[in-house]
Amino acid sequence: MNLRESETRKNLLRAFAGESQARNRYTMAAGKAAELKLQVIQQVFLFTADQEKEHAEIFYKHLKELNGENLEIDGAYPIEVYDDALTLLKAARHNEYEEYENVYPSFAKIAQEEGFTAVAASFRQIAEIEKIHGDRFGQFEKLMEQNQLFQSSGEEIYMCLNCGHIYTGKKVPETCPVCKHDKGYFIRMDMAPFTRG
Ligand SMILES: [Fe+2]
Ligand SMILES: [Fe+2]
């Protein structure tokens, strides 16, 4: 099938719109988290926002042969202007799972049926990543709900995301003893993007 007559071209543009909006939502959520002095949540949102930008680019590039055209699409997109980090995390987790479970598998199936194998692969591969995003947001959501973001019942290793200081204990200090940044920068070592291995 010609891409110009396909449903896949619309799904690619829908996915581009969805990823672009996710990137903006997460960037705004990061700003809110920073306001709330939850820099660890800010960084999780920024880390994910950058990846959504890459997803947007992958989908957009599949449309290259339609350069110069305008395409009308419809779609439903979430409105989530929340003022607390927990609700922002919940909403993000929900949207990631929605993409993973429903939206991208259905786009992949249609792309496959229409003969766009590479596009179908992108939808499937990115769906898998959205599951990881959803899981990660969910982990932070759970820690916040249980008031365990900066403390734990047993000894835990934390890393200051600002200076890299490693703290071991049940509760992080109010400020990092090395860089004096707020405790909001501490992340559980096993959740840090770069661990000591
Ligand atoms: Fe994405
Ligand atoms: Fe995602």
Short mmCIF file of C-alpha atoms and ligand atoms in Angstrom, two decimals:
data_model
loop_
_atom_site.label_atom_id
_atom_site.label_comp_id
_atom_site.label_asym_id
_atom_site.label_seq_id
_atom_site.Cartn_x
_atom_site.Cartn_y
_atom_site.Cartn_z
CA MET A 1 0.00 0.00 0.00
CA ASN A 2 1.04 3.56 -0.67
CA LEU A 3 1.73 5.52 2.52
CA ARG A 4 -0.35 8.37 1.10
CA GLU A 5 -3.53 6.26 1.17
CA SER A 6 -2.80 4.48 4.42
CA GLU A 7 -4.28 4.80 7.88
CA THR A 8 -0.71 4.37 9.12
CA ARG A 9 0.26 7.88 7.99
CA LYS A 10 -2.46 9.25 10.26
CA ASN A 11 -1.41 6.99 13.12
CA LEU A 12 2.18 8.18 12.73
CA LEU A 13 1.04 11.79 12.97
CA ARG A 14 -1.22 10.93 15.94
CA ALA A 15 1.76 9.28 17.62
CA PHE A 16 3.92 12.32 16.82
CA ALA A 17 1.28 14.56 18.42
CA GLY A 18 0.98 12.26 21.43
CA GLU A 19 4.74 12.05 22.01
CA SER A 20 5.16 15.79 21.54
CA GLN A 21 2.46 16.48 24.09
CA ALA A 22 3.90 13.94 26.51
CA ARG A 23 7.24 15.67 26.24
CA ASN A 24 5.68 19.02 27.06
CA ARG A 25 3.54 17.62 29.85
CA TYR A 26 6.60 16.02 31.47
CA THR A 27 8.66 19.18 31.09
CA MET A 28 5.90 21.12 32.83
CA ALA A 29 5.54 18.41 35.49
CA ALA A 30 9.30 18.68 36.04
CA GLY A 31 8.91 22.41 36.64
CA LYS A 32 6.17 21.76 39.16
CA ALA A 33 8.27 19.11 40.94
CA ALA A 34 11.18 21.59 41.17
CA GLU A 35 8.83 24.16 42.71
CA LEU A 36 7.87 21.55 45.28
CA LYS A 37 11.58 20.86 45.98
CA LEU A 38 11.25 17.33 44.67
CA GLN A 39 14.24 17.52 42.34
CA VAL A 40 14.43 13.75 42.06
CA ILE A 41 10.91 13.74 40.57
CA GLN A 42 11.89 16.69 38.39
CA GLN A 43 14.77 14.67 36.96
CA VAL A 44 12.66 11.58 36.33
CA PHE A 45 10.24 13.72 34.33
CA LEU A 46 13.04 15.44 32.38
CA PHE A 47 14.79 12.13 31.67
CA THR A 48 11.54 10.72 30.30
CA ALA A 49 10.65 13.90 28.40
CA ASP A 50 13.89 13.63 26.42
CA GLN A 51 13.04 10.07 25.46
CA GLU A 52 9.53 11.08 24.34
CA LYS A 53 11.17 13.64 22.05
CA GLU A 54 13.19 10.84 20.49
CA HIS A 55 10.02 8.77 20.03
CA ALA A 56 8.36 11.73 18.34
CA GLU A 57 11.32 12.01 15.99
CA ILE A 58 11.27 8.31 15.08
CA PHE A 59 7.57 8.48 14.17
CA TYR A 60 7.93 11.80 12.34
CA LYS A 61 10.79 10.51 10.19
CA HIS A 62 8.61 7.67 8.93
CA LEU A 63 6.47 10.41 7.30
CA LYS A 64 9.36 11.93 5.38
CA GLU A 65 8.10 10.92 1.94
CA LEU A 66 4.99 13.05 2.53
CA ASN A 67 7.12 16.19 3.01
CA GLY A 68 5.23 19.41 2.37
CA GLU A 69 1.77 17.92 2.86
CA ASN A 70 -0.70 18.80 5.58
CA LEU A 71 -2.66 16.03 7.14
CA GLU A 72 -5.77 16.34 9.26
CA ILE A 73 -6.06 13.92 12.17
CA ASP A 74 -8.34 13.45 15.12
CA GLY A 75 -7.33 12.17 18.51
CA ALA A 76 -8.06 12.36 22.22
CA TYR A 77 -5.36 13.84 24.40
CA PRO A 78 -5.24 14.15 28.18
CA ILE A 79 -5.65 17.38 30.15
CA GLU A 80 -3.56 17.17 33.28
CA VAL A 81 -2.64 20.43 34.91
CA TYR A 82 -2.11 19.15 38.43
CA ASP A 83 -0.33 20.96 41.23
CA ASP A 84 0.99 17.99 43.16
CA ALA A 85 3.69 15.55 42.21
CA LEU A 86 1.80 12.41 43.18
CA THR A 87 -1.13 13.11 40.85
CA LEU A 88 1.29 14.05 38.07
CA LEU A 89 3.08 10.71 38.51
CA LYS A 90 -0.20 8.78 38.53
CA ALA A 91 -1.39 10.50 35.37
CA ALA A 92 1.94 9.88 33.65
CA ARG A 93 1.90 6.21 34.62
CA HIS A 94 -1.64 5.85 33.34
CA ASN A 95 -0.84 7.45 29.98
CA GLU A 96 2.30 5.37 29.48
CA TYR A 97 0.36 2.15 30.06
CA GLU A 98 -2.38 3.35 27.74
CA GLU A 99 0.18 3.70 24.95
CA TYR A 100 1.78 0.38 25.82
CA GLU A 101 -1.42 -1.65 26.14
CA ASN A 102 -3.80 -0.09 23.64
CA VAL A 103 -2.66 2.65 21.34
CA TYR A 104 0.66 1.43 19.95
CA PRO A 105 -0.29 -2.26 19.64
CA SER A 106 -3.30 -1.22 17.58
CA PHE A 107 -1.18 1.14 15.43
CA ALA A 108 1.39 -1.67 14.99
CA LYS A 109 -1.29 -4.12 13.88
CA ILE A 110 -2.67 -1.71 11.28
CA ALA A 111 0.84 -0.86 10.01
CA GLN A 112 1.60 -4.56 9.67
CA GLU A 113 -1.64 -5.20 7.78
CA GLU A 114 -0.92 -2.27 5.48
CA GLY A 115 2.55 -3.63 4.78
CA PHE A 116 4.65 -1.08 6.66
CA THR A 117 6.89 -3.49 8.51
CA ALA A 118 9.45 -0.95 9.72
CA VAL A 119 6.71 1.32 11.05
CA ALA A 120 5.03 -1.61 12.80
CA ALA A 121 8.38 -2.44 14.42
CA SER A 122 8.76 1.14 15.68
CA PHE A 123 5.30 1.05 17.24
CA ARG A 124 6.05 -2.27 18.94
CA GLN A 125 9.50 -1.26 20.15
CA ILE A 126 8.36 2.09 21.49
CA ALA A 127 5.35 0.44 23.17
CA GLU A 128 7.85 -1.66 25.16
CA ILE A 129 9.68 1.49 26.24
CA GLU A 130 6.44 3.12 27.35
CA LYS A 131 5.88 0.14 29.65
CA ILE A 132 9.26 0.82 31.26
CA HIS A 133 8.32 4.49 31.60
CA GLY A 134 5.02 3.51 33.20
CA ASP A 135 6.72 1.10 35.59
CA ARG A 136 9.23 3.76 36.62
CA PHE A 137 6.60 6.43 37.24
CA GLY A 138 4.66 3.81 39.21
CA GLN A 139 7.69 3.04 41.41
CA PHE A 140 8.10 6.69 42.32
CA GLU A 141 4.36 7.01 42.85
CA LYS A 142 4.45 4.12 45.31
CA LEU A 143 7.43 5.54 47.19
CA MET A 144 5.67 8.90 47.50
CA GLU A 145 2.42 7.33 48.64
CA GLN A 146 4.24 5.38 51.33
CA ASN A 147 6.34 8.37 52.31
CA GLN A 148 9.43 6.35 51.42
CA LEU A 149 11.03 8.62 48.87
CA PHE A 150 13.68 9.88 51.28
CA GLN A 151 13.50 7.30 54.03
CA SER A 152 13.10 3.58 54.46
CA SER A 153 12.62 1.02 57.19
CA GLY A 154 16.03 -0.54 56.56
CA GLU A 155 19.39 0.86 55.48
CA GLU A 156 19.26 2.21 51.98
CA ILE A 157 21.86 3.68 49.65
CA TYR A 158 21.01 7.07 48.15
CA MET A 159 22.83 9.25 45.68
CA CYS A 160 22.69 13.04 45.52
CA LEU A 161 21.76 13.81 41.92
CA ASN A 162 23.53 17.15 42.19
CA CYS A 163 27.02 16.21 43.34
CA GLY A 164 27.03 12.41 43.36
CA HIS A 165 27.54 12.00 47.09
CA ILE A 166 26.51 8.56 48.31
CA TYR A 167 24.60 8.42 51.55
CA THR A 168 23.79 5.21 53.38
CA GLY A 169 21.16 5.19 56.09
CA LYS A 170 17.47 5.02 56.90
CA LYS A 171 16.73 8.67 56.23
CA VAL A 172 18.51 11.15 54.01
CA PRO A 173 19.84 14.34 55.67
CA GLU A 174 17.88 17.57 55.14
CA THR A 175 20.69 18.86 52.95
CA CYS A 176 23.48 17.04 51.19
CA PRO A 177 26.57 17.20 53.45
CA VAL A 178 28.82 17.75 50.44
CA CYS A 179 27.04 20.21 48.11
CA LYS A 180 24.44 21.55 50.60
CA HIS A 181 21.64 21.07 48.10
CA ASP A 182 18.22 20.15 49.41
CA LYS A 183 17.36 16.56 50.24
CA GLY A 184 15.02 16.54 47.23
CA TYR A 185 18.06 15.65 45.10
CA PHE A 186 18.54 12.27 46.76
CA ILE A 187 17.55 9.22 44.77
CA ARG A 188 17.61 5.59 45.82
CA MET A 189 20.75 4.18 44.28
CA ASP A 190 18.91 1.29 42.63
CA MET A 191 16.69 3.81 40.83
CA ALA A 192 19.47 6.11 39.66
CA PRO A 193 20.07 6.14 35.89
CA PHE A 194 23.79 5.59 36.37
CA THR A 195 24.64 3.23 39.19
CA ARG A 196 28.02 2.12 40.39
CA GLY A 197 27.32 -1.33 38.96
FE FE B 1 7.07 7.86 23.98
FE FE B 2 6.91 7.21 27.55
#
